PDB file of C-alpha atoms in Angstrom:
ATOM      1  CA  MET A   1     -38.219  14.295   3.500  1.00 49.00           C
ATOM      2  CA  ILE A   2     -36.806  15.988   0.392  1.00 49.00           C
ATOM      3  CA  VAL A   3     -36.789  13.660  -2.596  1.00 47.00           C
ATOM      4  CA  SER A   4     -36.516  13.899  -6.355  1.00 46.00           C
ATOM      5  CA  ARG A   5     -37.592  10.545  -7.768  1.00 45.00           C
ATOM      6  CA  PRO A   6     -37.272   9.209 -11.333  1.00 45.00           C
ATOM      7  CA  ASP A   7     -39.154   6.413 -13.042  1.00 45.00           C
ATOM      8  CA  PRO A   8     -37.965   2.866 -12.202  1.00 46.00           C
ATOM      9  CA  ALA A   9     -34.307   2.537 -13.109  1.00 42.00           C
ATOM     10  CA  ARG A  10     -32.612   0.032 -15.393  1.00 49.00           C
ATOM     11  CA  ASP A  11     -29.214  -1.352 -16.304  1.00 87.00           C
ATOM     12  CA  SER A  12     -26.086  -0.176 -14.478  1.00 97.00           C
ATOM     13  CA  LEU A  13     -23.789   2.725 -13.663  1.00 97.00           C
ATOM     14  CA  ASP A  14     -20.042   2.959 -13.241  1.00 98.00           C
ATOM     15  CA  VAL A  15     -19.083   4.483  -9.898  1.00 98.00           C
ATOM     16  CA  VAL A  16     -15.714   5.902  -8.800  1.00 98.00           C
ATOM     17  CA  ALA A  17     -14.725   6.909  -5.255  1.00 98.00           C
ATOM     18  CA  ILE A  18     -11.643   9.110  -4.903  1.00 98.00           C
ATOM     19  CA  GLN A  19     -10.046   8.521  -1.506  1.00 98.00           C
ATOM     20  CA  LEU A  20      -7.932  11.601  -0.800  1.00 98.00           C
ATOM     21  CA  GLU A  21      -4.996  12.015   1.541  1.00 97.00           C
ATOM     22  CA  TYR A  22      -5.388  15.066   3.769  1.00 96.00           C
ATOM     23  CA  ASP A  23      -2.493  17.235   4.972  1.00 94.00           C
ATOM     24  CA  ARG A  24      -3.073  20.544   6.781  1.00 94.00           C
ATOM     25  CA  SER A  25       0.154  21.967   5.380  1.00 94.00           C
ATOM     26  CA  GLU A  26      -1.250  21.854   1.824  1.00 95.00           C
ATOM     27  CA  PRO A  27      -2.763  25.238   0.890  1.00 94.00           C
ATOM     28  CA  TYR A  28      -6.489  25.229   0.222  1.00 92.00           C
ATOM     29  CA  SER A  29      -6.032  26.428  -3.360  1.00 94.00           C
ATOM     30  CA  SER A  30      -3.482  23.701  -4.091  1.00 96.00           C
ATOM     31  CA  ARG A  31      -5.799  21.027  -2.696  1.00 96.00           C
ATOM     32  CA  ILE A  32      -8.650  22.234  -4.897  1.00 96.00           C
ATOM     33  CA  ARG A  33      -6.411  22.151  -8.007  1.00 96.00           C
ATOM     34  CA  ARG A  34      -5.100  18.677  -7.130  1.00 97.00           C
ATOM     35  CA  VAL A  35      -8.562  17.221  -6.764  1.00 98.00           C
ATOM     36  CA  ASP A  36      -9.786  19.000  -9.893  1.00 98.00           C
ATOM     37  CA  ASP A  37      -7.038  17.160 -11.816  1.00 97.00           C
ATOM     38  CA  LEU A  38      -7.940  13.830 -10.196  1.00 98.00           C
ATOM     39  CA  ILE A  39     -11.549  14.192 -11.299  1.00 98.00           C
ATOM     40  CA  ASP A  40     -10.316  14.440 -14.884  1.00 97.00           C
ATOM     41  CA  ASP A  41      -8.727  11.004 -14.438  1.00 95.00           C
ATOM     42  CA  THR A  42     -12.205   9.480 -13.951  1.00 93.00           C
ATOM     43  CA  ALA A  43     -13.445  10.245 -17.469  1.00 84.00           C
ATOM     44  CA  GLY A  44     -15.991   7.642 -18.517  1.00 92.00           C
ATOM     45  CA  ALA A  45     -17.522   7.169 -15.078  1.00 97.00           C
ATOM     46  CA  ASP A  46     -21.192   7.874 -14.458  1.00 98.00           C
ATOM     47  CA  LEU A  47     -20.882   8.897 -10.785  1.00 98.00           C
ATOM     48  CA  VAL A  48     -17.767  10.183  -8.979  1.00 98.00           C
ATOM     49  CA  VAL A  49     -17.714  10.558  -5.183  1.00 98.00           C
ATOM     50  CA  LEU A  50     -15.345  12.634  -2.997  1.00 98.00           C
ATOM     51  CA  PRO A  51     -14.869  12.518   0.818  1.00 98.00           C
ATOM     52  CA  GLU A  52     -16.358  14.673   3.546  1.00 98.00           C
ATOM     53  CA  LEU A  53     -14.703  18.077   4.172  1.00 98.00           C
ATOM     54  CA  TRP A  54     -11.716  17.205   1.993  1.00 98.00           C
ATOM     55  CA  ALA A  55     -11.185  20.889   1.230  1.00 96.00           C
ATOM     56  CA  HIS A  56     -12.026  22.432   4.629  1.00 95.00           C
ATOM     57  CA  GLY A  57     -10.656  19.793   7.006  1.00 96.00           C
ATOM     58  CA  GLY A  58     -12.735  17.280   8.928  1.00 96.00           C
ATOM     59  CA  PHE A  59     -11.115  18.059  12.286  1.00 97.00           C
ATOM     60  CA  ASP A  60      -9.605  21.511  11.648  1.00 95.00           C
ATOM     61  CA  TYR A  61     -12.237  23.163  13.823  1.00 95.00           C
ATOM     62  CA  ASP A  62     -10.402  26.447  14.366  1.00 92.00           C
ATOM     63  CA  ALA A  63     -10.301  27.087  10.611  1.00 94.00           C
ATOM     64  CA  TRP A  64     -13.925  26.323   9.797  1.00 96.00           C
ATOM     65  CA  THR A  65     -15.349  29.790  10.341  1.00 94.00           C
ATOM     66  CA  ASN A  66     -12.779  31.426   8.063  1.00 93.00           C
ATOM     67  CA  ARG A  67     -12.949  28.718   5.396  1.00 93.00           C
ATOM     68  CA  ALA A  68     -16.743  28.481   5.299  1.00 96.00           C
ATOM     69  CA  GLU A  69     -18.342  29.563   2.039  1.00 95.00           C
ATOM     70  CA  PRO A  70     -21.781  29.813   0.460  1.00 95.00           C
ATOM     71  CA  LEU A  71     -22.969  27.325  -2.126  1.00 95.00           C
ATOM     72  CA  ASP A  72     -22.003  29.727  -4.917  1.00 91.00           C
ATOM     73  CA  GLY A  73     -18.412  30.091  -3.686  1.00 92.00           C
ATOM     74  CA  THR A  74     -15.052  29.059  -5.148  1.00 92.00           C
ATOM     75  CA  PHE A  75     -15.417  25.410  -4.168  1.00 96.00           C
ATOM     76  CA  LEU A  76     -18.696  24.877  -6.000  1.00 96.00           C
ATOM     77  CA  ASP A  77     -17.547  26.881  -9.003  1.00 97.00           C
ATOM     78  CA  THR A  78     -14.560  24.542  -9.467  1.00 97.00           C
ATOM     79  CA  MET A  79     -16.572  21.371  -8.845  1.00 98.00           C
ATOM     80  CA  SER A  80     -19.329  22.516 -11.205  1.00 98.00           C
ATOM     81  CA  ARG A  81     -16.841  23.047 -14.012  1.00 98.00           C
ATOM     82  CA  ALA A  82     -15.260  19.637 -13.317  1.00 98.00           C
ATOM     83  CA  ALA A  83     -18.630  17.861 -13.516  1.00 98.00           C
ATOM     84  CA  LYS A  84     -19.528  19.598 -16.765  1.00 98.00           C
ATOM     85  CA  ARG A  85     -16.087  19.125 -18.319  1.00 97.00           C
ATOM     86  CA  ASN A  86     -16.203  15.385 -17.662  1.00 97.00           C
ATOM     87  CA  SER A  87     -19.969  14.904 -18.207  1.00 97.00           C
ATOM     88  CA  ILE A  88     -20.352  13.118 -14.865  1.00 98.00           C
ATOM     89  CA  TRP A  89     -22.614  13.102 -11.860  1.00 98.00           C
ATOM     90  CA  LEU A  90     -20.340  14.407  -9.114  1.00 98.00           C
ATOM     91  CA  HIS A  91     -20.905  13.982  -5.401  1.00 98.00           C
ATOM     92  CA  ALA A  92     -18.430  16.672  -4.396  1.00 98.00           C
ATOM     93  CA  GLY A  93     -18.112  15.510  -0.785  1.00 98.00           C
ATOM     94  CA  SER A  94     -19.036  18.174   1.741  1.00 98.00           C
ATOM     95  CA  ILE A  95     -18.075  21.712   2.686  1.00 98.00           C
ATOM     96  CA  ILE A  96     -18.546  24.014   5.637  1.00 98.00           C
ATOM     97  CA  GLU A  97     -21.441  26.028   4.245  1.00 98.00           C
ATOM     98  CA  ARG A  98     -21.981  29.593   5.443  1.00 96.00           C
ATOM     99  CA  GLU A  99     -25.517  30.928   5.468  1.00 93.00           C
ATOM    100  CA  ASN A 100     -24.465  34.492   4.586  1.00 88.00           C
ATOM    101  CA  ASP A 101     -21.754  37.063   5.313  1.00 82.00           C
ATOM    102  CA  THR A 102     -23.233  38.450   8.522  1.00 84.00           C
ATOM    103  CA  ALA A 103     -21.494  38.018  11.873  1.00 77.00           C
ATOM    104  CA  GLY A 104     -22.620  34.866  13.615  1.00 83.00           C
ATOM    105  CA  ALA A 105     -24.111  33.355  10.437  1.00 91.00           C
ATOM    106  CA  ARG A 106     -25.062  29.712  10.720  1.00 96.00           C
ATOM    107  CA  LEU A 107     -22.700  27.039   9.406  1.00 97.00           C
ATOM    108  CA  TRP A 108     -23.552  23.529   8.177  1.00 98.00           C
ATOM    109  CA  ASN A 109     -21.654  20.472   7.016  1.00 98.00           C
ATOM    110  CA  THR A 110     -23.238  20.290   3.565  1.00 98.00           C
ATOM    111  CA  SER A 111     -22.881  17.642   0.866  1.00 98.00           C
ATOM    112  CA  ILE A 112     -23.516  18.535  -2.784  1.00 98.00           C
ATOM    113  CA  VAL A 113     -24.491  16.508  -5.845  1.00 98.00           C
ATOM    114  CA  LEU A 114     -23.878  18.058  -9.265  1.00 98.00           C
ATOM    115  CA  ASP A 115     -25.280  16.827 -12.569  1.00 98.00           C
ATOM    116  CA  PRO A 116     -23.327  16.470 -15.855  1.00 98.00           C
ATOM    117  CA  ASP A 117     -24.237  20.060 -16.752  1.00 98.00           C
ATOM    118  CA  GLY A 118     -22.570  21.254 -13.548  1.00 98.00           C
ATOM    119  CA  GLU A 119     -25.870  22.201 -11.914  1.00 98.00           C
ATOM    120  CA  ILE A 120     -26.605  21.509  -8.240  1.00 98.00           C
ATOM    121  CA  ARG A 121     -29.171  18.715  -8.078  1.00 98.00           C
ATOM    122  CA  ALA A 122     -29.160  18.058  -4.347  1.00 98.00           C
ATOM    123  CA  THR A 123     -27.681  19.405  -1.121  1.00 98.00           C
ATOM    124  CA  TYR A 124     -27.738  17.592   2.202  1.00 98.00           C
ATOM    125  CA  ARG A 125     -26.966  19.219   5.545  1.00 98.00           C
ATOM    126  CA  LYS A 126     -25.535  16.628   7.929  1.00 98.00           C
ATOM    127  CA  ILE A 127     -28.126  15.652  10.516  1.00 98.00           C
ATOM    128  CA  HIS A 128     -25.962  13.848  13.081  1.00 98.00           C
ATOM    129  CA  ARG A 129     -23.061  16.054  14.182  1.00 98.00           C
ATOM    130  CA  PHE A 130     -19.972  14.337  15.546  1.00 97.00           C
ATOM    131  CA  GLY A 131     -18.005  15.574  18.551  1.00 95.00           C
ATOM    132  CA  PHE A 132     -20.397  15.218  21.498  1.00 92.00           C
ATOM    133  CA  SER A 133     -19.896  18.566  23.273  1.00 86.00           C
ATOM    134  CA  ASP A 134     -17.148  19.797  20.927  1.00 90.00           C
ATOM    135  CA  GLY A 135     -16.467  20.020  17.196  1.00 93.00           C
ATOM    136  CA  GLU A 136     -19.560  19.903  15.025  1.00 97.00           C
ATOM    137  CA  PRO A 137     -22.185  20.285  17.804  1.00 96.00           C
ATOM    138  CA  ARG A 138     -20.421  23.409  19.055  1.00 95.00           C
ATOM    139  CA  LEU A 139     -19.820  25.047  15.679  1.00 96.00           C
ATOM    140  CA  LEU A 140     -22.401  23.769  13.218  1.00 97.00           C
ATOM    141  CA  THR A 141     -26.157  23.770  12.873  1.00 97.00           C
ATOM    142  CA  ALA A 142     -27.728  20.334  12.434  1.00 98.00           C
ATOM    143  CA  GLY A 143     -29.568  19.484   9.247  1.00 98.00           C
ATOM    144  CA  THR A 144     -33.174  18.426   9.688  1.00 97.00           C
ATOM    145  CA  GLU A 145     -34.250  16.519   6.573  1.00 98.00           C
ATOM    146  CA  PRO A 146     -33.114  13.330   4.826  1.00 98.00           C
ATOM    147  CA  VAL A 147     -32.341  13.923   1.153  1.00 98.00           C
ATOM    148  CA  SER A 148     -32.403  11.631  -1.850  1.00 98.00           C
ATOM    149  CA  THR A 149     -32.144  12.493  -5.529  1.00 98.00           C
ATOM    150  CA  GLY A 150     -32.775  10.772  -8.808  1.00 98.00           C
ATOM    151  CA  ILE A 151     -29.995  10.546 -11.380  1.00 98.00           C
ATOM    152  CA  THR A 152     -29.983   9.477 -15.027  1.00 97.00           C
ATOM    153  CA  THR A 153     -26.804   8.428 -16.830  1.00 95.00           C
ATOM    154  CA  ALA A 154     -25.905   9.244 -20.414  1.00 93.00           C
ATOM    155  CA  ALA A 155     -26.796   5.646 -21.338  1.00 93.00           C
ATOM    156  CA  GLY A 156     -30.238   6.026 -19.793  1.00 95.00           C
ATOM    157  CA  ALA A 157     -29.810   4.144 -16.508  1.00 96.00           C
ATOM    158  CA  GLU A 158     -31.876   5.683 -13.706  1.00 97.00           C
ATOM    159  CA  THR A 159     -31.617   5.290  -9.956  1.00 98.00           C
ATOM    160  CA  VAL A 160     -32.062   7.139  -6.684  1.00 98.00           C
ATOM    161  CA  LEU A 161     -29.130   8.194  -4.491  1.00 98.00           C
ATOM    162  CA  GLY A 162     -29.630   8.538  -0.739  1.00 98.00           C
ATOM    163  CA  LEU A 163     -27.330  11.079   0.897  1.00 98.00           C
ATOM    164  CA  SER A 164     -25.688  10.898   4.325  1.00 98.00           C
ATOM    165  CA  THR A 165     -22.361  11.900   5.816  1.00 98.00           C
ATOM    166  CA  CYS A 166     -19.842  10.119   8.064  1.00 98.00           C
ATOM    167  CA  TYR A 167     -21.303   9.943  11.629  1.00 98.00           C
ATOM    168  CA  ASP A 168     -24.782   9.486  10.126  1.00 98.00           C
ATOM    169  CA  LEU A 169     -23.686   5.908   9.384  1.00 98.00           C
ATOM    170  CA  ARG A 170     -24.259   5.010  13.048  1.00 98.00           C
ATOM    171  CA  PHE A 171     -27.976   5.869  12.895  1.00 98.00           C
ATOM    172  CA  PRO A 172     -29.853   3.192  10.899  1.00 98.00           C
ATOM    173  CA  GLU A 173     -33.229   4.920  11.146  1.00 97.00           C
ATOM    174  CA  LEU A 174     -32.012   7.565   8.673  1.00 98.00           C
ATOM    175  CA  TYR A 175     -31.381   4.887   6.060  1.00 98.00           C
ATOM    176  CA  ARG A 176     -34.827   3.377   6.514  1.00 97.00           C
ATOM    177  CA  GLU A 177     -36.285   6.771   5.605  1.00 97.00           C
ATOM    178  CA  LEU A 178     -34.057   7.000   2.551  1.00 98.00           C
ATOM    179  CA  VAL A 179     -35.076   3.522   1.385  1.00 98.00           C
ATOM    180  CA  GLY A 180     -38.711   4.470   1.889  1.00 96.00           C
ATOM    181  CA  ALA A 181     -38.127   7.305  -0.584  1.00 96.00           C
ATOM    182  CA  GLY A 182     -36.886   4.858  -3.225  1.00 97.00           C
ATOM    183  CA  THR A 183     -33.144   4.906  -2.595  1.00 98.00           C
ATOM    184  CA  GLU A 184     -31.104   2.194  -4.303  1.00 98.00           C
ATOM    185  CA  VAL A 185     -27.590   3.601  -3.834  1.00 98.00           C
ATOM    186  CA  LEU A 186     -26.435   5.060  -0.499  1.00 99.00           C
ATOM    187  CA  VAL A 187     -23.544   7.517  -0.880  1.00 99.00           C
ATOM    188  CA  ILE A 188     -21.537   8.215   2.284  1.00 99.00           C
ATOM    189  CA  PRO A 189     -18.567  10.622   2.235  1.00 99.00           C
ATOM    190  CA  ALA A 190     -16.566  10.719   5.460  1.00 98.00           C
ATOM    191  CA  ALA A 191     -13.561  11.880   7.464  1.00 98.00           C
ATOM    192  CA  TRP A 192     -13.654   8.736   9.615  1.00 98.00           C
ATOM    193  CA  PRO A 193     -10.732   8.221  12.043  1.00 98.00           C
ATOM    194  CA  ARG A 194      -8.406   5.239  11.765  1.00 98.00           C
ATOM    195  CA  ALA A 195      -9.033   4.359  15.427  1.00 98.00           C
ATOM    196  CA  ARG A 196     -12.583   3.252  14.557  1.00 98.00           C
ATOM    197  CA  VAL A 197     -12.165   2.265  10.925  1.00 98.00           C
ATOM    198  CA  GLU A 198     -13.439  -1.271  11.559  1.00 98.00           C
ATOM    199  CA  HIS A 199     -16.760   0.281  12.585  1.00 98.00           C
ATOM    200  CA  TRP A 200     -16.779   2.199   9.290  1.00 98.00           C
ATOM    201  CA  ALA A 201     -16.291  -0.963   7.270  1.00 98.00           C
ATOM    202  CA  THR A 202     -18.726  -3.096   9.255  1.00 98.00           C
ATOM    203  CA  LEU A 203     -21.521  -0.518   9.431  1.00 98.00           C
ATOM    204  CA  GLY A 204     -21.278   0.091   5.691  1.00 98.00           C
ATOM    205  CA  ARG A 205     -21.891  -3.594   5.005  1.00 98.00           C
ATOM    206  CA  ALA A 206     -24.720  -3.615   7.559  1.00 98.00           C
ATOM    207  CA  ARG A 207     -26.491  -0.664   5.911  1.00 98.00           C
ATOM    208  CA  ALA A 208     -26.203  -2.427   2.535  1.00 98.00           C
ATOM    209  CA  ILE A 209     -27.589  -5.745   3.800  1.00 98.00           C
ATOM    210  CA  GLU A 210     -30.451  -4.428   5.932  1.00 98.00           C
ATOM    211  CA  ASN A 211     -31.651  -1.987   3.260  1.00 98.00           C
ATOM    212  CA  GLN A 212     -30.826  -4.071   0.167  1.00 98.00           C
ATOM    213  CA  THR A 213     -28.949  -1.156  -1.354  1.00 98.00           C
ATOM    214  CA  TYR A 214     -25.574  -0.500  -2.851  1.00 98.00           C
ATOM    215  CA  VAL A 215     -23.351   1.513  -0.503  1.00 99.00           C
ATOM    216  CA  VAL A 216     -20.589   3.803  -1.764  1.00 99.00           C
ATOM    217  CA  GLN A 217     -18.323   4.936   1.085  1.00 99.00           C
ATOM    218  CA  CYS A 218     -15.593   7.480   0.366  1.00 99.00           C
ATOM    219  CA  ASN A 219     -13.288   8.329   3.267  1.00 98.00           C
ATOM    220  CA  LEU A 220     -10.286  10.588   3.819  1.00 98.00           C
ATOM    221  CA  ALA A 221      -6.809   9.201   4.472  1.00 98.00           C
ATOM    222  CA  GLY A 222      -3.754  10.950   5.923  1.00 97.00           C
ATOM    223  CA  VAL A 223      -3.587  12.970   9.133  1.00 97.00           C
ATOM    224  CA  ASP A 224      -5.698  15.964  10.162  1.00 97.00           C
ATOM    225  CA  GLY A 225      -3.962  17.609  13.106  1.00 95.00           C
ATOM    226  CA  ASP A 226      -3.654  14.848  15.695  1.00 95.00           C
ATOM    227  CA  VAL A 227      -6.308  12.632  14.065  1.00 97.00           C
ATOM    228  CA  ALA A 228      -5.138   9.782  11.837  1.00 98.00           C
ATOM    229  CA  LEU A 229      -7.781   9.242   9.182  1.00 98.00           C
ATOM    230  CA  GLY A 230      -8.912   5.758   8.318  1.00 98.00           C
ATOM    231  CA  GLY A 231      -9.192   5.447   4.564  1.00 98.00           C
ATOM    232  CA  ARG A 232     -10.722   2.044   3.709  1.00 98.00           C
ATOM    233  CA  SER A 233     -13.228   3.466   1.243  1.00 99.00           C
ATOM    234  CA  GLN A 234     -15.443   0.726  -0.147  1.00 98.00           C
ATOM    235  CA  ILE A 235     -18.268  -0.114  -2.520  1.00 99.00           C
ATOM    236  CA  VAL A 236     -20.687  -2.731  -1.181  1.00 98.00           C
ATOM    237  CA  THR A 237     -23.406  -4.700  -2.988  1.00 98.00           C
ATOM    238  CA  PRO A 238     -26.918  -5.192  -1.551  1.00 98.00           C
ATOM    239  CA  ASP A 239     -25.951  -8.644  -0.221  1.00 98.00           C
ATOM    240  CA  GLY A 240     -23.013  -7.186   1.726  1.00 98.00           C
ATOM    241  CA  THR A 241     -20.221  -8.150  -0.682  1.00 98.00           C
ATOM    242  CA  VAL A 242     -17.370  -5.626  -0.856  1.00 98.00           C
ATOM    243  CA  VAL A 243     -16.606  -5.336  -4.574  1.00 98.00           C
ATOM    244  CA  ALA A 244     -14.021  -2.538  -4.311  1.00 98.00           C
ATOM    245  CA  SER A 245     -11.968  -1.334  -1.360  1.00 98.00           C
ATOM    246  CA  ALA A 246      -9.067   1.000  -0.644  1.00 98.00           C
ATOM    247  CA  GLY A 247      -6.179   0.878   1.784  1.00 98.00           C
ATOM    248  CA  ASP A 248      -5.110   3.635   4.171  1.00 97.00           C
ATOM    249  CA  SER A 249      -3.572   6.078   1.679  1.00 98.00           C
ATOM    250  CA  ALA A 250      -4.728   7.994  -1.408  1.00 98.00           C
ATOM    251  CA  GLU A 251      -6.456   5.654  -3.847  1.00 98.00           C
ATOM    252  CA  ILE A 252      -9.164   5.603  -6.499  1.00 98.00           C
ATOM    253  CA  ILE A 253     -11.593   2.677  -6.476  1.00 98.00           C
ATOM    254  CA  SER A 254     -14.376   1.817  -8.890  1.00 98.00           C
ATOM    255  CA  ALA A 255     -17.169  -0.685  -9.452  1.00 98.00           C
ATOM    256  CA  THR A 256     -20.241  -1.192 -11.580  1.00 98.00           C
ATOM    257  CA  VAL A 257     -23.565  -0.836  -9.800  1.00 98.00           C
ATOM    258  CA  GLU A 258     -25.827  -3.523 -11.263  1.00 98.00           C
ATOM    259  CA  LEU A 259     -29.276  -2.054 -10.817  1.00 98.00           C
ATOM    260  CA  GLU A 260     -31.219  -4.997 -12.228  1.00 97.00           C
ATOM    261  CA  SER A 261     -29.434  -7.354  -9.814  1.00 97.00           C
ATOM    262  CA  LEU A 262     -30.470  -5.105  -6.919  1.00 98.00           C
ATOM    263  CA  ARG A 263     -34.088  -5.143  -8.036  1.00 97.00           C
ATOM    264  CA  GLU A 264     -34.050  -8.883  -8.555  1.00 97.00           C
ATOM    265  CA  LEU A 265     -32.776  -9.365  -4.987  1.00 98.00           C
ATOM    266  CA  ARG A 266     -35.597  -7.200  -3.661  1.00 98.00           C
ATOM    267  CA  ARG A 267     -38.141  -9.178  -5.687  1.00 98.00           C
ATOM    268  CA  THR A 268     -36.913 -12.641  -4.702  1.00 98.00           C
ATOM    269  CA  PHE A 269     -36.022 -11.869  -1.063  1.00 98.00           C
ATOM    270  CA  PRO A 270     -38.512  -9.114  -0.151  1.00 97.00           C
ATOM    271  CA  VAL A 271     -37.511  -8.463   3.448  1.00 96.00           C
ATOM    272  CA  LEU A 272     -38.248  -4.734   3.188  1.00 96.00           C
ATOM    273  CA  ALA A 273     -41.945  -5.547   2.746  1.00 95.00           C
ATOM    274  CA  ASP A 274     -41.971  -7.185   6.191  1.00 95.00           C
ATOM    275  CA  ARG A 275     -41.056  -4.026   8.124  1.00 93.00           C
ATOM    276  CA  ARG A 276     -43.472  -3.387  10.997  1.00 91.00           C
ATOM    277  CA  LEU A 277     -42.003  -0.411  12.856  1.00 85.00           C
ATOM    278  CA  GLY A 278     -41.653   3.160  11.635  1.00 73.00           C
TER     279      GLY A 278
END
């Protein structure tokens, strides 16, 4: 378990999820510029979240090897400057990360959290790879460790983010580990298909309720090859209430994460203390 953990948090933070519409015909460089501009529209937020593989394509398997880049590549350079320019915590979604430039180098589906100075504060390599015998299991190396990271806003609010990606949402044991490390806000970028979007919505509420956490889900919309993407990004409170939700096209949603309310719920209804397994 990798965890950076602050002192007990207080107050609240303003969260924005940018649901992007994916189109394979859009050049990579144009997509990066478009999203860079959208991040500027979130000025004043504390935490901004982007979807999984929004730059590299969630189902564009044939392009992954060529598009893969190291953590110090063009993608992270642009996202770092955006975080610093807007003084925000930025969950930049995920990229196809390349280990190095050698032939046959390992690839991962890696999420990145940047602080308001543009520095990488956490990276998470997706543990549960989607595709069964194809897609991610065929092309990518699985991550091995849950990751959470402490964040502090400009106003002094502190909390712990727990990181996961898309298909991870179906594996509740991961979230129990994250909660054990102090997580209060689960952040889940995704490229979740429209065919199973009701699962996406329902499982997000379930993870919030069973772990007494906020859940921030940021999905892709549009079409990736022959896969219609589901959209329906949402922000869920620890009692399972959806306080912000998107439709099935590009949309920006926002909500205030009330940290004291979360802690009060855990104090007055302490179900997590009654865990007996794991």
